[in-house]
PDB file of C-alpha atoms in Angstrom:
ATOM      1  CA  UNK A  42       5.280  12.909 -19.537  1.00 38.00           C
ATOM      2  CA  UNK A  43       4.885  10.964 -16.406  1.00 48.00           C
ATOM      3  CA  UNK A  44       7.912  10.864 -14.258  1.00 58.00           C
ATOM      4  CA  UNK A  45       9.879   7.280 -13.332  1.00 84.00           C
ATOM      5  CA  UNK A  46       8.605   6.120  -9.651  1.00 90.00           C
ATOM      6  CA  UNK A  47      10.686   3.708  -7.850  1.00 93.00           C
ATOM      7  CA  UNK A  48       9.340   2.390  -4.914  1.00 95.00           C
ATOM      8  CA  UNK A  49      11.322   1.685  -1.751  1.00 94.00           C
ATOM      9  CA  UNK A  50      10.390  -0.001   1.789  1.00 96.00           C
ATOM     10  CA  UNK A  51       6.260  -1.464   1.078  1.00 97.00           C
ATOM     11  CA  UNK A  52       4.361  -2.940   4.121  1.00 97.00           C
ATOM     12  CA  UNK A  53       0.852  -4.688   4.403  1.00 97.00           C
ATOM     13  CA  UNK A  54       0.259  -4.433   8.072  1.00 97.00           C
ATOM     14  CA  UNK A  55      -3.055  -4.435  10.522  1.00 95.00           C
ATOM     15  CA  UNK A  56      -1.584  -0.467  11.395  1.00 96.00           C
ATOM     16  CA  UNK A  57       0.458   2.391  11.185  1.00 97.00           C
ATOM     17  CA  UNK A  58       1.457   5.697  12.648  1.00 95.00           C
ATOM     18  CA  UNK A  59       3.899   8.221  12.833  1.00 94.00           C
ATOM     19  CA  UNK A  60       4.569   8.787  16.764  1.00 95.00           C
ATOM     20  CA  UNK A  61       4.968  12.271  17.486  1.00 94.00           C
ATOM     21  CA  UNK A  62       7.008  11.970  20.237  1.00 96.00           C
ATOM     22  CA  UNK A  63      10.050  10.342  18.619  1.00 95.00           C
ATOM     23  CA  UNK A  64       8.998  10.799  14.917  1.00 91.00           C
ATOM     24  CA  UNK A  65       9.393   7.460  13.990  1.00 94.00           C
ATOM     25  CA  UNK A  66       7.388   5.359  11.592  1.00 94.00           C
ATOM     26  CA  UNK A  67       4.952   2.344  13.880  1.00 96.00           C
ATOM     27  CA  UNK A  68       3.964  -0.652  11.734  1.00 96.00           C
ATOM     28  CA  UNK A  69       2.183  -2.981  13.839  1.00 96.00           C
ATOM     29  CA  UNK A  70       0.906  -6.332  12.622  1.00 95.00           C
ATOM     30  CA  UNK A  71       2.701  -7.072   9.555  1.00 96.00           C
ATOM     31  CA  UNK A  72       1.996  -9.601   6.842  1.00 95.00           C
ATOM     32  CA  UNK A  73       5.444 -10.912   6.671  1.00 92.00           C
ATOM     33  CA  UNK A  74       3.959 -14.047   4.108  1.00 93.00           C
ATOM     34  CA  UNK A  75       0.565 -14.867   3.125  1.00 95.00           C
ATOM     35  CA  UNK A  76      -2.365 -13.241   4.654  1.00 94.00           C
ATOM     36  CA  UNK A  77      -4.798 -15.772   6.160  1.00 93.00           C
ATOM     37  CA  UNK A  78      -8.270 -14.813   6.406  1.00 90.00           C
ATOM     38  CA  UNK A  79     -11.712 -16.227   6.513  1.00 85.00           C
ATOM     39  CA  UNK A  80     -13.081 -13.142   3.911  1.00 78.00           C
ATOM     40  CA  UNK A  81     -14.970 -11.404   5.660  1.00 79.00           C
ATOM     41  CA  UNK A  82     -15.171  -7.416   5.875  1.00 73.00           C
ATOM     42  CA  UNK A  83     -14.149  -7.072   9.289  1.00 75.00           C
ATOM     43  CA  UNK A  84     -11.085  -9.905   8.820  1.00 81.00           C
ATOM     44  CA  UNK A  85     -10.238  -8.074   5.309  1.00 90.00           C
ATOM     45  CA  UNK A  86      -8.999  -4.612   7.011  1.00 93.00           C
ATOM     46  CA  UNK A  87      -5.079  -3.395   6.318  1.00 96.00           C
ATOM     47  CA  UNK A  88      -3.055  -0.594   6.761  1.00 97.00           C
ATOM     48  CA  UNK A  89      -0.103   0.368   3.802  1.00 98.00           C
ATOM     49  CA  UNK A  90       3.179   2.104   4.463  1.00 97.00           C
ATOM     50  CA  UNK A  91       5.203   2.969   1.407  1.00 97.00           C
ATOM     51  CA  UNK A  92       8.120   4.796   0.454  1.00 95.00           C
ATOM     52  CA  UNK A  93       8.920   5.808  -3.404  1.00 95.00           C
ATOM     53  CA  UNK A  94      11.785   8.390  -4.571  1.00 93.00           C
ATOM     54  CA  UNK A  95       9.975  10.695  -7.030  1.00 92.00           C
ATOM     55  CA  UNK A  96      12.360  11.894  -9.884  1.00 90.00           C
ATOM     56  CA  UNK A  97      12.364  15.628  -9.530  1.00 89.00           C
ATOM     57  CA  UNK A  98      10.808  17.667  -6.229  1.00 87.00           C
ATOM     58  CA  UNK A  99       7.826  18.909  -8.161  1.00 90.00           C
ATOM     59  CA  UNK A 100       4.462  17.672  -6.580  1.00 93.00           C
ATOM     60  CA  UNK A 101       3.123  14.481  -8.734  1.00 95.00           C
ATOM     61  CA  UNK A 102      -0.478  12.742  -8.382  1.00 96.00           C
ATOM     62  CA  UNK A 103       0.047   9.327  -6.649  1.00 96.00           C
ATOM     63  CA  UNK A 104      -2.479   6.574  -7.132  1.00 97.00           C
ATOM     64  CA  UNK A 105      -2.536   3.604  -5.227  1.00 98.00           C
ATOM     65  CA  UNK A 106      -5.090   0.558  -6.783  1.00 98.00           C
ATOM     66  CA  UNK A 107      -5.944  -2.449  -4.782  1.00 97.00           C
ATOM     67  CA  UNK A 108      -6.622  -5.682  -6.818  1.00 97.00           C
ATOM     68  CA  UNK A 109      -8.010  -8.867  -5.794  1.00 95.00           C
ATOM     69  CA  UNK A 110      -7.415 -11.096  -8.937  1.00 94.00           C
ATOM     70  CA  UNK A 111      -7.790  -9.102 -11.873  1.00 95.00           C
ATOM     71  CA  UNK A 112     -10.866  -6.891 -10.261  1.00 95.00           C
ATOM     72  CA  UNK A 113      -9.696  -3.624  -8.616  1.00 96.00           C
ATOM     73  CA  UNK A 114     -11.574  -3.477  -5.412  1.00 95.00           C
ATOM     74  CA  UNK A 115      -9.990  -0.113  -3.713  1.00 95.00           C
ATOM     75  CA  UNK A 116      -7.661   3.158  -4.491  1.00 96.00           C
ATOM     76  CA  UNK A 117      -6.285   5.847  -3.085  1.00 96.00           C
ATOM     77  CA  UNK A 118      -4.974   9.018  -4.383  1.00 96.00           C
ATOM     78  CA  UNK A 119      -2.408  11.454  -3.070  1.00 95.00           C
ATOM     79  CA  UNK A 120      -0.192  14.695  -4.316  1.00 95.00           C
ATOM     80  CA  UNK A 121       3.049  13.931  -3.134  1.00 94.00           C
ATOM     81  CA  UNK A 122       6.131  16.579  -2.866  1.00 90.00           C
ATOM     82  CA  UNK A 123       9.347  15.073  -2.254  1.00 83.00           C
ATOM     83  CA  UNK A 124      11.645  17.739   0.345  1.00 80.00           C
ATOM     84  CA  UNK A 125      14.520  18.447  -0.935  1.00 79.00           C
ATOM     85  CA  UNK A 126      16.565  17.132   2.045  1.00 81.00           C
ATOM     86  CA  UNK A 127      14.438  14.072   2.439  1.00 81.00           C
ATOM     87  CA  UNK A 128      15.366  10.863   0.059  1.00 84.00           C
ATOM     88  CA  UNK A 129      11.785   9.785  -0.092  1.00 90.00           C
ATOM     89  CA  UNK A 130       8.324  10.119   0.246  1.00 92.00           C
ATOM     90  CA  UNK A 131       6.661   8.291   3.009  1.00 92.00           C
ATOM     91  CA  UNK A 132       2.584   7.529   2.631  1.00 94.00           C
ATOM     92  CA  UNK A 133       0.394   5.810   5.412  1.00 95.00           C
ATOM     93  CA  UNK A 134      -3.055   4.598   4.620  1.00 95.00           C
ATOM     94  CA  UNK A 135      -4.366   3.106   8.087  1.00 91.00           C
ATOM     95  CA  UNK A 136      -7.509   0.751   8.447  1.00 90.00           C
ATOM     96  CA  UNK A 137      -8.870   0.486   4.849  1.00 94.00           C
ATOM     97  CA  UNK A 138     -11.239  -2.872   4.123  1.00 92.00           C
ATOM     98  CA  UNK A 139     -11.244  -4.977   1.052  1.00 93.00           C
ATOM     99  CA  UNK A 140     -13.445  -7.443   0.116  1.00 90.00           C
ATOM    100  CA  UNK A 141     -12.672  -9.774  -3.353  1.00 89.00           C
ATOM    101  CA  UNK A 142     -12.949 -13.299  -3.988  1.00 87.00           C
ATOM    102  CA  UNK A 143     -10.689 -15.562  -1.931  1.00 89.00           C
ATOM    103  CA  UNK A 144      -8.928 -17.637  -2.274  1.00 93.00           C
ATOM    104  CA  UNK A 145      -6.977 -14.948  -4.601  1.00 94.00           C
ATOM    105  CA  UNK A 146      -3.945 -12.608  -4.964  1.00 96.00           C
ATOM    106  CA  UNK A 147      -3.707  -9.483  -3.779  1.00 96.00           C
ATOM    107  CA  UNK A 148      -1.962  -6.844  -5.761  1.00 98.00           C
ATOM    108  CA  UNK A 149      -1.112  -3.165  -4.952  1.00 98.00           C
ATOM    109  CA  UNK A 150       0.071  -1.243  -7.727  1.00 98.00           C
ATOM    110  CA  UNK A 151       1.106   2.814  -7.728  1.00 97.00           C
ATOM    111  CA  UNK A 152       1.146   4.980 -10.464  1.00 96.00           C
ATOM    112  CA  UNK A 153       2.614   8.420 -10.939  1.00 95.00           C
ATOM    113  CA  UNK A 154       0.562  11.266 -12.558  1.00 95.00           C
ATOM    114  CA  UNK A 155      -1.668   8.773 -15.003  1.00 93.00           C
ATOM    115  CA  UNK A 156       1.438   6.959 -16.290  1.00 93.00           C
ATOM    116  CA  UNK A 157       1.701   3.006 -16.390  1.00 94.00           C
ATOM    117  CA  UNK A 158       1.243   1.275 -12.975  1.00 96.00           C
ATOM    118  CA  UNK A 159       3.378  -1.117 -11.262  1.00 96.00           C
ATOM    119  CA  UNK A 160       3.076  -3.355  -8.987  1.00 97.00           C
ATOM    120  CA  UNK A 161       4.867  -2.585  -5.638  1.00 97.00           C
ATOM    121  CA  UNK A 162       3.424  -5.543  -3.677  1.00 98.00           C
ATOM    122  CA  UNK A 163       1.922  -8.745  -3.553  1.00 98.00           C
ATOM    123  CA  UNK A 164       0.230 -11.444  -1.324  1.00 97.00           C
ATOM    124  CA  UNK A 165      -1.611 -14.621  -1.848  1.00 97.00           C
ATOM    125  CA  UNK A 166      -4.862 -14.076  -0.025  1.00 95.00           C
ATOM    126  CA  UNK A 167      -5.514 -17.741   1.515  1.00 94.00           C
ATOM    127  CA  UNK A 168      -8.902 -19.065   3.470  1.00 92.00           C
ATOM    128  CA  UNK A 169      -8.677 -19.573   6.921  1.00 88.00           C
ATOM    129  CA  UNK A 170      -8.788 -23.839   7.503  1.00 84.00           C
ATOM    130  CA  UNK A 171     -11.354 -24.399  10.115  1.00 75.00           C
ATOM    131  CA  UNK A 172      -9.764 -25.945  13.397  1.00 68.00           C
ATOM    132  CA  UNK A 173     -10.715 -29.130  15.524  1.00 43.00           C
TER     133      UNK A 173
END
């Protein structure tokens, strides 16, 4: 039976890194509110970082689907082991694109080993106005 996955610290951001000299976790360009965009492929491009806390330190299959809407437009998928002396697990996915109809809502959901997904983020996905 699929374990319970509870999601911590979730960030839709332009990039992110781990930087080897200090170890620490980058996020650049984060979507703090709404993400403004004129829908294009090369104005649709994110990065994720997301922690969960796994319930036991066996290694689980971690999905990660992308919906625009109600049409799933992207997924990842991941085995995750969660360290014994670490309180999380910590995944990066840098520079994916998305395309979906916009305006429109943007959902990221994970699910743990083919159980039920949830939804660990969302953003309204909002056309650019045009300026003077």
């Amino acid at each position: 039976m699929p374990g319970n996955l509870k999601p911590g610290v979730v960030a839709l951001c332009d990039a992110v890194y781990k930087d080897e000299a200090t170890n620490k976790i980058v996020i650049a360009g984060l979507y703090a509110g709404n993400v403004i965009t004129d829908g294009a492929p090369d104005d649709m491009r994110f990065a994720l970082y997301a922690e969960f806390v796994l319930p036991d330190n066996n290694p689980h299959d971690l999905d990660i689907q992308f919906w625009i809407g109600k049409v799933q437009v992207g997924s990842a998928r991941s085995q995750v082991l969660q360290p014994p002396e670490a309180p999380n697990v910590s995944l990066m996915l840098n520079q994916f694109a998305l395309q979906g109809t916009i305006p429109g809502t943007l959902s990221i959901k994970a699910c743990l080993d083919g159980g039920r997904p949830i939804k660990i983020l969302e953003k309204d996905l909002l056309l650019r106005s045009p300026t003077a």
